[in-house]
């Protein structure tokens, strides 16, 4: 079976972001960009399913500017077979991405689509669920374990109270949580091999999707700073302050 | 503006997050109807009638809603959405699961995890793990919104709305529930506890969390953990406080052996009072702590237990 792994190019998770002084957004100039960590887990899971003989082909898909090609190359170096880049030069929202991915899914007919549960830039946590709805498929979000067997996917999910297991008809959508797996690093020979793997370039129009923004961003600001930094010397002083100064115990 | 608020519950009790999300819903308009979709969930619907500001409480009581599978929930909410201008849900793992399906079916964007309602179509939400705040304006269509409930005060509980029983919607039948493995605890729930005691990598092992449990029992607190402690396997995933875990805002948050990674701070920095116990004086957690104690936790936590005991807690 074919599996589609949508990936997003985002500010590297180690970078301390800066809000632009004119409040129009976050400063992305000369900032290190990487694959969204949750998407990396999705790529890894697809590769593991291929190693188990469940999956035959892995297609890495991304929507973004030309530089997004590097992110697709990373997925190819990890073990994806080919890539599709849908070029868009401005930020676009989850619903638009989901519509583009639905178009790709109709063309490629994958049995599984594995996405990160959220991107660490806009923190929306929407694309996989929206895509599932658009395709009429079942979904296993926030997955910490995936077993594909007998035309079904059994997905264990991280939920507020603990864990929940669902059984999904295929084709299905899975979104990854942190504890699903630990993504591998690409080896040098695989990085070299990835350079020869094909990446198709497409546009939203190829899937009949208008990439215009749906929400208007009025401003982006820094959160109010919390004033901390006071110290106490002893446990006794701590208890006294919590009781008599803060009044919280 | 007619608003539909979807209740968060476990078929027996209504979650506090619903009562807080009501405050966001009321800021948008009225009436605010509440949907309780569950199985044998009459008690939840009755509890929801008490939330001040509720127009009516819609109860969809059917076996297919017992676990609130996303596919079935979305089908129901989409069927109801025609009568409403906005649909809201707490941004719990349940709300996050089905609400984007609702938005996609209605062909509108979802506005995730709002922390304030700034106008009838304008909202503020955290991005980049809370390192920036984005103010967005929605377009003309229906609004589909998830609410970070810790950012809103609970509505009063002096209402007396009526319950209206509604039928189930036809789900697509593409998923089935297998099992739940839910953590059982006598302690209050992490998301709504008045006091939270959390441990990090500095706890060194899962067994050492019993040190925190003793403090938690004295203060009637919930026990939480940093992502590092969960990833190390000390405690289950549902303990995790942080951007990708639970967001909490208790009266008192005690962080023990937690360095204070950005993504952890994003999950607890709205707590009223923060205490940090860490032996590393340079740990970033001290920058947000109201009371920092630089000490070895294996000495300080037993001492804290003794001191609380001495004072009658």
Coordinates of C-alpha atoms in Angstrom, one line a residue:
Chain A
X1 CA 0.0 0.0 0.0
X2 CA 0.9 3.6 -0.6
X3 CA 1.3 6.0 2.3
X4 CA 1.3 9.8 2.0
X5 CA 3.3 11.8 4.6
X6 CA 2.5 15.6 4.6
X7 CA 5.4 17.6 6.1
X8 CA 5.8 21.2 7.0
X9 CA 8.8 23.4 7.0
X10 CA 8.9 25.5 10.2
X11 CA 11.3 27.5 12.4
X12 CA 13.6 24.9 14.0
X13 CA 12.3 24.0 17.5
X14 CA 15.6 25.1 19.1
X15 CA 15.3 28.7 17.8
X16 CA 14.0 31.4 20.2
X17 CA 11.6 33.3 18.0
X18 CA 11.4 37.1 17.8
X19 CA 8.2 39.0 17.2
X20 CA 8.7 41.8 14.6
X21 CA 8.6 45.3 15.9
X22 CA 5.8 46.3 13.5
X23 CA 3.6 43.4 14.9
X24 CA 3.1 41.9 11.5
X25 CA 4.4 38.5 12.5
X26 CA 7.4 36.5 13.6
X27 CA 10.8 37.4 12.2
X28 CA 11.8 34.6 9.8
X29 CA 14.9 36.3 8.2
X30 CA 18.1 34.2 8.6
X31 CA 16.4 31.8 11.0
X32 CA 17.2 28.1 10.9
X33 CA 14.3 26.1 9.4
X34 CA 13.6 22.4 9.8
X35 CA 10.9 19.8 9.4
X36 CA 8.1 20.1 11.9
X37 CA 9.1 17.6 14.7
X38 CA 5.7 15.9 14.7
X39 CA 5.9 15.4 10.9
X40 CA 9.4 13.8 11.3
X41 CA 7.7 11.2 13.6
X42 CA 5.1 10.7 10.8
X43 CA 7.9 10.0 8.2
X44 CA 9.6 7.6 10.6
X45 CA 6.4 5.7 11.2
X46 CA 5.8 5.3 7.5
X47 CA 9.4 4.0 7.0
X48 CA 8.9 1.5 9.9
X49 CA 5.7 0.3 8.2
X50 CA 7.6 -0.1 5.0
X51 CA 10.4 -2.0 6.8
X52 CA 7.6 -4.3 8.2
X53 CA 6.4 -5.0 4.6
X54 CA 3.1 -3.3 5.2
X55 CA 3.8 -0.3 3.0
X56 CA 5.3 -0.3 -0.5
X57 CA 5.7 3.3 -1.3
X58 CA 6.1 6.5 0.8
X59 CA 5.3 9.9 -0.8
X60 CA 6.4 13.0 1.1
X61 CA 4.3 16.0 0.4
X62 CA 4.7 19.6 1.4
X63 CA 3.0 22.9 0.7
X64 CA 5.3 25.9 0.8
X65 CA 7.9 28.1 -1.0
X66 CA 10.7 26.7 -3.2
X67 CA 13.0 26.3 -0.2
X68 CA 10.6 23.6 1.1
X69 CA 12.3 21.3 -1.3
X70 CA 15.1 20.9 1.3
X71 CA 12.6 19.7 3.8
X72 CA 11.2 17.1 1.3
X73 CA 14.8 16.1 0.6
X74 CA 15.3 15.4 4.3
X75 CA 12.2 13.1 4.2
X76 CA 13.7 11.4 1.1
X77 CA 17.0 10.9 2.9
X78 CA 15.2 9.3 5.9
X79 CA 13.6 6.8 3.5
X80 CA 10.6 8.3 1.6
X81 CA 10.5 7.3 -2.0
X82 CA 9.4 10.4 -3.8
X83 CA 8.2 13.9 -3.1
X84 CA 5.5 16.4 -4.2
X85 CA 6.0 20.1 -3.6
X86 CA 3.0 22.3 -3.9
X87 CA 4.4 25.8 -4.3
X88 CA 2.8 28.6 -2.3
X89 CA 4.8 31.7 -1.4
X90 CA 2.8 33.0 1.5
X91 CA 1.6 31.4 4.7
X92 CA -1.6 29.4 4.2
X93 CA -4.0 27.9 6.7
X94 CA -4.9 24.4 7.6
X95 CA -8.1 24.2 5.7
X96 CA -6.4 25.2 2.5
X97 CA -3.6 22.7 3.1
X98 CA -6.2 20.0 3.8
X99 CA -8.0 20.8 0.5
X100 CA -4.7 20.5 -1.4
X101 CA -3.8 17.2 0.3
X102 CA -7.3 15.9 -0.4
X103 CA -6.6 16.6 -4.1
X104 CA -3.3 14.7 -3.9
X105 CA -5.0 11.8 -2.1
X106 CA -7.5 11.5 -4.9
X107 CA -4.8 11.4 -7.5
X108 CA -2.4 9.0 -5.5
X109 CA -5.0 6.8 -3.8
X110 CA -2.9 6.1 -0.6
X111 CA -4.3 3.8 2.1
X112 CA -2.8 5.8 4.9
X113 CA -1.9 9.4 5.4
X114 CA 0.3 10.1 8.4
X115 CA 0.6 13.7 9.6
X116 CA 2.1 15.5 12.6
X117 CA -0.7 16.3 15.1
X118 CA 0.3 20.0 14.9
X119 CA 2.9 22.3 13.5
X120 CA 5.0 24.0 16.1
X121 CA 4.7 27.4 14.4
X122 CA 0.9 28.1 14.3
X123 CA 0.0 25.3 16.8
X124 CA -3.3 24.8 15.0
X125 CA -3.8 21.1 15.3
X126 CA -6.3 20.9 12.5
X127 CA -4.9 19.7 9.2
X128 CA -5.2 15.9 9.7
X129 CA -8.8 16.1 11.1
X130 CA -9.9 18.4 8.3
X131 CA -8.4 16.2 5.7
X132 CA -10.2 13.1 7.2
X133 CA -13.5 15.0 7.0
X134 CA -12.9 16.2 3.4
X135 CA -12.1 12.6 2.3
X136 CA -14.8 11.0 4.5
X137 CA -12.1 8.8 6.2
X138 CA -11.7 7.7 9.8
X139 CA -9.0 9.3 11.9
X140 CA -6.7 8.3 14.7
X141 CA -5.2 11.5 16.1
X142 CA -2.4 11.9 18.7
X143 CA -1.2 8.4 18.0
X144 CA 1.3 6.7 20.3
X145 CA 1.0 3.3 18.7
X146 CA -0.1 2.1 15.2
X147 CA -0.7 -1.5 14.1
X148 CA -1.8 -2.0 10.5
X149 CA -3.4 -5.5 9.9
X150 CA -6.1 -7.1 7.9
X151 CA -7.2 -3.9 6.1
X152 CA -7.6 -2.0 9.4
X153 CA -5.4 0.3 11.5
X154 CA -5.5 -0.1 15.2
X155 CA -4.4 3.3 16.7
X156 CA -3.6 4.0 20.4
X157 CA -4.2 7.6 21.1
X158 CA -2.9 9.9 23.9
X159 CA -6.0 11.5 25.4
X160 CA -6.6 13.7 28.4
X161 CA -7.4 10.8 30.8
X162 CA -4.8 8.4 29.5
X163 CA -4.9 6.2 26.4
X164 CA -7.7 5.3 24.0
X165 CA -7.5 2.6 21.2
X166 CA -9.6 2.8 18.0
X167 CA -9.9 0.5 15.0
X168 CA -10.1 2.3 11.7
X169 CA -11.2 1.1 8.3
X170 CA -8.5 1.8 5.6
X171 CA -7.9 4.3 4.0
X172 CA -7.4 6.3 7.2
X173 CA -5.7 9.4 8.6
X174 CA -3.3 9.1 11.5
X175 CA -1.7 12.1 13.3
X176 CA 1.3 11.5 15.4
X177 CA 2.1 12.4 19.1
X178 CA 5.5 12.6 20.5
X179 CA 5.8 9.1 21.9
X180 CA 5.0 7.2 18.7
X181 CA 8.6 6.7 17.8
X182 CA 12.1 8.4 17.7
X183 CA 12.9 9.5 14.2
X184 CA 16.2 8.3 12.7
X185 CA 18.9 10.5 11.4
X186 CA 19.6 10.2 7.7
X187 CA 22.9 8.5 6.9
X188 CA 25.4 10.1 4.5
X189 CA 24.9 7.5 1.7
X190 CA 21.1 8.0 2.0
X191 CA 21.5 11.7 1.8
X192 CA 23.4 11.2 -1.4
X193 CA 20.8 8.8 -2.7
X194 CA 18.0 11.2 -1.9
X195 CA 19.4 13.7 -4.3
X196 CA 18.4 11.4 -7.2
X197 CA 14.8 10.8 -5.9
X198 CA 12.1 12.6 -7.9
X199 CA 10.2 15.7 -6.5
X200 CA 7.2 16.7 -8.5
X201 CA 6.3 20.4 -8.5
X202 CA 2.7 21.4 -8.4
X203 CA 0.5 24.5 -7.7
X204 CA -2.7 24.8 -5.7
X205 CA -4.5 25.4 -9.0
X206 CA -3.6 21.9 -10.1
X207 CA -5.9 20.7 -7.4
X208 CA -8.5 23.5 -7.9
X209 CA -7.7 25.2 -4.6
X210 CA -7.5 28.9 -4.1
X211 CA -4.7 29.6 -1.6
X212 CA -6.0 33.0 -0.5
X213 CA -5.9 33.5 3.3
X214 CA -9.2 32.8 5.2
X215 CA -8.4 34.6 8.4
X216 CA -7.0 38.1 8.7
X217 CA -4.1 38.4 11.1
X218 CA -4.5 41.8 12.7
X219 CA -1.3 41.7 14.8
X220 CA 1.3 39.4 16.4
X221 CA 2.6 40.5 19.8
X222 CA 4.8 39.3 22.5
X223 CA 3.0 37.7 25.5
X224 CA 3.1 39.7 28.7
X225 CA 6.2 38.8 30.7
X226 CA 5.8 37.1 34.0
X227 CA 7.6 38.7 36.9
X228 CA 9.5 36.1 38.8
X229 CA 12.9 35.6 40.2
X230 CA 12.4 35.9 43.9
X231 CA 14.1 33.3 46.0
X232 CA 13.6 31.9 49.4
X233 CA 16.4 30.4 51.5
X234 CA 14.7 27.6 53.4
X235 CA 11.7 25.3 53.2
X236 CA 10.3 27.0 56.4
X237 CA 10.4 30.4 54.7
X238 CA 8.7 28.9 51.6
X239 CA 5.8 27.5 53.6
X240 CA 5.5 30.7 55.6
X241 CA 5.3 32.8 52.4
X242 CA 2.8 30.5 50.7
X243 CA 0.6 30.7 53.8
X244 CA 0.9 34.3 54.9
X245 CA 2.1 36.3 51.9
X246 CA 0.5 34.5 48.9
X247 CA -2.4 32.9 50.8
X248 CA -2.5 29.9 48.5
X249 CA -2.2 27.1 51.1
Chain B
X1 CA -25.4 35.8 17.4
X2 CA -26.6 32.3 18.3
X3 CA -23.9 30.2 19.8
X4 CA -23.5 26.4 20.3
X5 CA -21.2 25.3 23.0
X6 CA -20.2 21.7 23.1
X7 CA -19.9 20.2 26.6
X8 CA -16.8 18.3 27.7
X9 CA -17.7 15.4 29.9
X10 CA -17.2 11.7 30.7
X11 CA -20.9 10.7 30.6
X12 CA -21.1 11.1 34.4
X13 CA -19.7 14.6 35.2
X14 CA -19.5 17.9 33.4
X15 CA -16.0 19.2 33.1
X16 CA -15.0 22.6 34.5
X17 CA -13.6 23.5 31.1
X18 CA -17.2 23.7 29.8
X19 CA -18.2 26.1 32.5
X20 CA -15.1 28.3 31.7
X21 CA -15.7 28.1 27.9
X22 CA -19.2 29.4 28.6
X23 CA -17.6 32.8 29.4
X24 CA -16.0 32.9 26.0
X25 CA -19.2 31.8 24.3
X26 CA -21.2 34.5 26.1
X27 CA -18.7 37.2 25.0
X28 CA -19.7 36.2 21.4
X29 CA -23.4 36.5 21.7
X30 CA -26.6 34.9 22.9
X31 CA -28.4 32.6 23.2
X32 CA -25.7 30.1 24.0
X33 CA -27.1 26.5 23.7
X34 CA -25.1 23.7 25.2
X35 CA -24.8 20.3 23.4
X36 CA -24.2 17.2 25.6
X37 CA -23.5 14.3 23.3
X38 CA -22.9 11.1 25.3
X39 CA -24.4 7.8 26.4
X40 CA -26.4 7.6 29.7
X41 CA -25.3 11.2 30.1
X42 CA -28.5 12.7 31.6
X43 CA -26.7 13.8 34.7
X44 CA -24.3 15.8 32.6
X45 CA -27.1 17.6 30.8
X46 CA -28.7 18.3 34.2
X47 CA -25.4 19.8 35.4
X48 CA -25.2 21.9 32.3
X49 CA -28.6 23.5 32.9
X50 CA -27.1 25.2 35.9
X51 CA -24.5 27.2 33.9
X52 CA -25.6 30.8 33.9
X53 CA -26.3 32.0 30.4
X54 CA -27.3 28.7 28.9
X55 CA -30.3 29.0 26.5
X56 CA -31.2 25.4 26.4
X57 CA -29.3 22.2 26.8
X58 CA -29.5 19.8 23.9
X59 CA -29.0 16.1 24.9
X60 CA -28.0 13.6 22.3
X61 CA -27.9 10.4 24.3
X62 CA -26.9 7.4 22.1
X63 CA -24.4 4.5 22.3
X64 CA -22.4 6.0 19.4
X65 CA -21.5 9.0 21.5
X66 CA -20.2 7.0 24.5
X67 CA -16.6 7.7 23.5
X68 CA -17.3 10.8 21.4
X69 CA -15.6 9.4 18.3
X70 CA -14.6 12.3 16.1
X71 CA -16.5 11.1 13.0
X72 CA -19.8 10.7 14.9
X73 CA -19.4 13.9 16.9
X74 CA -18.7 15.9 13.7
X75 CA -21.7 14.5 11.9
X76 CA -24.0 15.6 14.8
X77 CA -22.5 19.0 15.3
X78 CA -22.6 19.8 11.5
X79 CA -26.3 18.8 11.5
X80 CA -27.0 21.2 14.3
X81 CA -24.7 24.0 13.1
X82 CA -27.2 25.4 10.6
X83 CA -29.1 27.2 13.4
X84 CA -26.0 28.8 14.9
X85 CA -23.5 31.5 13.9
X86 CA -20.7 30.1 16.1
X87 CA -19.7 26.7 17.5
X88 CA -17.3 26.5 20.4
X89 CA -15.7 23.6 22.3
X90 CA -13.0 23.5 25.0
X91 CA -9.6 22.7 23.4
X92 CA -9.4 19.3 25.2
X93 CA -8.1 16.3 23.3
X94 CA -11.7 15.6 22.5
X95 CA -12.5 19.0 21.2
X96 CA -9.3 19.1 19.2
X97 CA -10.3 15.8 17.7
X98 CA -13.7 16.6 16.2
X99 CA -13.9 20.4 15.8
X100 CA -11.6 20.6 12.8
X101 CA -13.8 18.1 11.1
X102 CA -16.8 20.3 11.8
X103 CA -14.9 23.3 10.4
X104 CA -13.9 21.4 7.2
X105 CA -17.5 20.2 6.7
X106 CA -18.7 23.8 7.0
X107 CA -15.9 25.0 4.7
X108 CA -14.6 27.6 7.3
X109 CA -11.2 27.8 9.1
X110 CA -11.1 26.8 12.7
X111 CA -9.7 29.3 15.2
X112 CA -7.8 27.2 17.7
X113 CA -7.3 27.7 21.4
X114 CA -8.5 31.3 21.8
X115 CA -7.4 33.0 25.0
X116 CA -9.6 36.1 24.6
X117 CA -12.6 37.3 22.6
X118 CA -11.6 40.8 21.4
X119 CA -14.7 41.5 19.3
X120 CA -17.6 39.6 17.6
X121 CA -15.2 38.3 15.0
X122 CA -11.8 39.0 16.6
X123 CA -9.8 36.6 18.8
X124 CA -6.4 36.2 20.3
X125 CA -4.6 32.9 20.3
X126 CA -1.1 31.7 21.3
X127 CA 1.3 30.6 18.5
X128 CA 4.9 29.3 18.8
X129 CA 4.2 27.5 22.0
X130 CA 2.9 30.7 23.6
X131 CA 6.0 32.7 22.6
X132 CA 3.8 35.0 20.5
X133 CA 0.2 36.0 20.5
X134 CA -1.7 36.3 17.3
X135 CA -4.9 38.4 16.9
X136 CA -7.1 37.1 14.1
X137 CA -10.3 38.3 12.5
X138 CA -12.7 35.7 11.1
X139 CA -14.4 36.1 7.7
X140 CA -18.2 36.1 7.1
X141 CA -19.0 32.4 7.5
X142 CA -19.8 30.5 10.7
X143 CA -17.2 30.5 13.4
X144 CA -15.7 27.3 14.6
X145 CA -13.6 27.9 17.7
X146 CA -11.8 25.9 20.4
X147 CA -11.2 27.6 23.7
X148 CA -8.2 27.4 26.0
X149 CA -10.5 27.2 29.0
X150 CA -7.8 28.1 31.6
X151 CA -7.7 31.6 30.1
X152 CA -11.4 32.3 31.0
X153 CA -13.2 32.6 34.4
X154 CA -15.8 30.1 35.2
X155 CA -19.4 31.2 34.5
X156 CA -21.8 31.3 37.5
X157 CA -23.8 28.1 38.3
X158 CA -27.1 29.7 39.1
X159 CA -28.9 29.0 35.8
X160 CA -32.0 27.0 35.1
X161 CA -32.1 26.1 31.5
X162 CA -34.3 23.3 30.1
X163 CA -33.1 20.0 28.6
X164 CA -34.2 19.2 25.1
X165 CA -33.6 15.6 23.9
X166 CA -32.4 15.4 20.3
X167 CA -31.8 12.4 18.0
X168 CA -28.5 11.0 16.9
X169 CA -27.0 11.9 13.5
X170 CA -25.9 9.2 11.1
X171 CA -22.2 8.7 11.5
X172 CA -20.0 7.5 8.6
X173 CA -19.1 4.1 10.3
X174 CA -15.4 4.1 9.5
X175 CA -14.0 3.8 13.0
X176 CA -14.8 1.8 16.1
X177 CA -13.8 2.0 19.7
X178 CA -11.6 -0.8 21.0
X179 CA -10.6 0.2 24.6
X180 CA -9.7 2.9 27.0
X181 CA -6.8 2.7 29.5
X182 CA -7.6 5.7 31.7
X183 CA -5.5 6.6 34.7
X184 CA -7.3 6.1 38.0
X185 CA -6.6 8.6 40.7
X186 CA -8.1 9.7 44.0
X187 CA -6.5 13.1 43.4
X188 CA -8.2 16.0 41.7
X189 CA -7.9 16.3 37.9
X190 CA -4.8 18.0 36.6
X191 CA -6.6 20.4 34.3
X192 CA -8.8 21.8 37.1
X193 CA -6.9 21.2 40.3
X194 CA -6.4 24.2 42.7
X195 CA -2.8 23.1 43.4
X196 CA -0.5 21.2 41.1
X197 CA 2.8 19.5 42.1
X198 CA 4.9 18.6 39.1
X199 CA 8.1 16.7 38.7
X200 CA 10.8 16.8 36.0
X201 CA 13.8 14.9 34.8
X202 CA 15.4 15.8 38.2
X203 CA 13.1 13.3 39.9
X204 CA 15.4 10.6 38.4
X205 CA 12.8 7.8 38.5
X206 CA 9.1 7.0 38.6
X207 CA 9.4 5.7 42.1
X208 CA 10.7 9.0 43.3
X209 CA 7.3 10.6 42.3
X210 CA 5.9 9.2 45.6
X211 CA 7.8 12.1 47.3
X212 CA 5.6 14.5 45.3
X213 CA 2.5 12.4 45.9
X214 CA 2.9 12.9 49.7
X215 CA 3.0 16.7 49.2
X216 CA 0.1 16.5 46.8
X217 CA -2.0 14.6 49.3
X218 CA -1.3 17.2 52.0
X219 CA -2.3 20.1 49.7
X220 CA -5.2 18.2 47.9
X221 CA -3.2 18.7 44.7
X222 CA -2.9 17.0 41.4
X223 CA 0.4 15.5 40.3
X224 CA 1.9 16.6 36.9
X225 CA 5.2 16.2 35.1
X226 CA 7.3 17.8 32.4
X227 CA 7.7 16.3 29.0
X228 CA 11.2 15.1 29.9
X229 CA 9.8 13.1 32.8
X230 CA 7.1 11.5 30.6
X231 CA 9.5 10.8 27.8
X232 CA 11.9 9.1 30.3
X233 CA 9.0 6.9 31.3
X234 CA 8.8 8.0 34.9
X235 CA 5.0 8.7 34.6
X236 CA 2.2 8.2 32.0
X237 CA 1.6 10.7 29.2
X238 CA -1.6 12.1 30.8
X239 CA 0.6 13.7 33.5
X240 CA 2.3 16.0 31.0
X241 CA 2.0 19.7 31.5
X242 CA 3.1 21.8 28.5
X243 CA 2.4 23.1 25.1
X244 CA 1.8 19.6 23.7
X245 CA 0.4 18.2 27.0
X246 CA -2.1 19.9 29.3
X247 CA -2.3 23.6 29.9
X248 CA -3.0 24.3 33.5
X249 CA -3.5 27.5 35.5
X250 CA -3.9 26.6 39.2
X251 CA -3.7 28.9 42.2
X252 CA -0.4 27.2 43.1
X253 CA 2.0 25.4 40.9
X254 CA 5.0 23.7 42.5
X255 CA 7.7 22.7 39.9
X256 CA 10.2 20.2 41.3
X257 CA 13.3 19.2 39.4
X258 CA 12.0 21.0 36.3
X259 CA 14.4 23.2 34.4
X260 CA 11.7 25.2 32.7
X261 CA 11.9 24.4 28.9
X262 CA 9.8 26.9 26.9
X263 CA 7.3 24.3 26.0
X264 CA 6.7 23.4 29.7
X265 CA 6.4 27.1 30.7
X266 CA 3.7 27.5 27.9
X267 CA 1.6 25.0 29.9
X268 CA 1.8 26.5 33.3
X269 CA 2.9 30.2 33.2
X270 CA -0.6 31.4 33.9
X271 CA -0.7 29.8 37.3
X272 CA -1.3 32.4 40.1
X273 CA 1.7 31.5 42.2
X274 CA 4.6 29.4 40.9
X275 CA 7.1 27.7 43.2
X276 CA 10.3 26.2 41.8
X277 CA 12.6 23.8 43.6
X278 CA 15.8 23.0 41.6
X279 CA 19.4 22.6 42.5
X280 CA 20.5 24.5 39.4
X281 CA 20.5 28.2 40.3
X282 CA 20.5 29.0 36.6
X283 CA 17.5 27.0 35.6
X284 CA 15.0 29.1 33.5
X285 CA 12.1 28.0 35.8
X286 CA 13.4 30.5 38.4
X287 CA 12.7 33.4 36.0
X288 CA 9.0 32.8 36.2
X289 CA 8.8 31.5 39.8
X290 CA 7.4 33.7 42.5
X291 CA 9.2 31.7 45.1
X292 CA 12.4 29.8 44.0
X293 CA 14.3 27.5 46.3
X294 CA 17.7 26.5 45.2
X295 CA 18.1 23.1 46.8
X296 CA 18.6 19.4 46.2
X297 CA 15.0 18.2 45.8
X298 CA 15.7 14.9 47.6
X299 CA 16.4 17.0 50.7
X300 CA 14.0 19.8 50.2
X301 CA 10.9 17.8 49.3
X302 CA 11.0 15.6 52.5
X303 CA 11.6 18.7 54.5
X304 CA 8.6 20.4 52.9
X305 CA 6.5 17.3 53.7
X306 CA 7.7 17.6 57.4
X307 CA 7.0 21.3 57.5
X308 CA 3.5 20.9 56.0
X309 CA 2.8 18.1 58.5
X310 CA 4.0 20.2 61.4
X311 CA 1.6 23.0 60.3
X312 CA -1.3 20.7 60.2
X313 CA -1.7 20.0 56.5

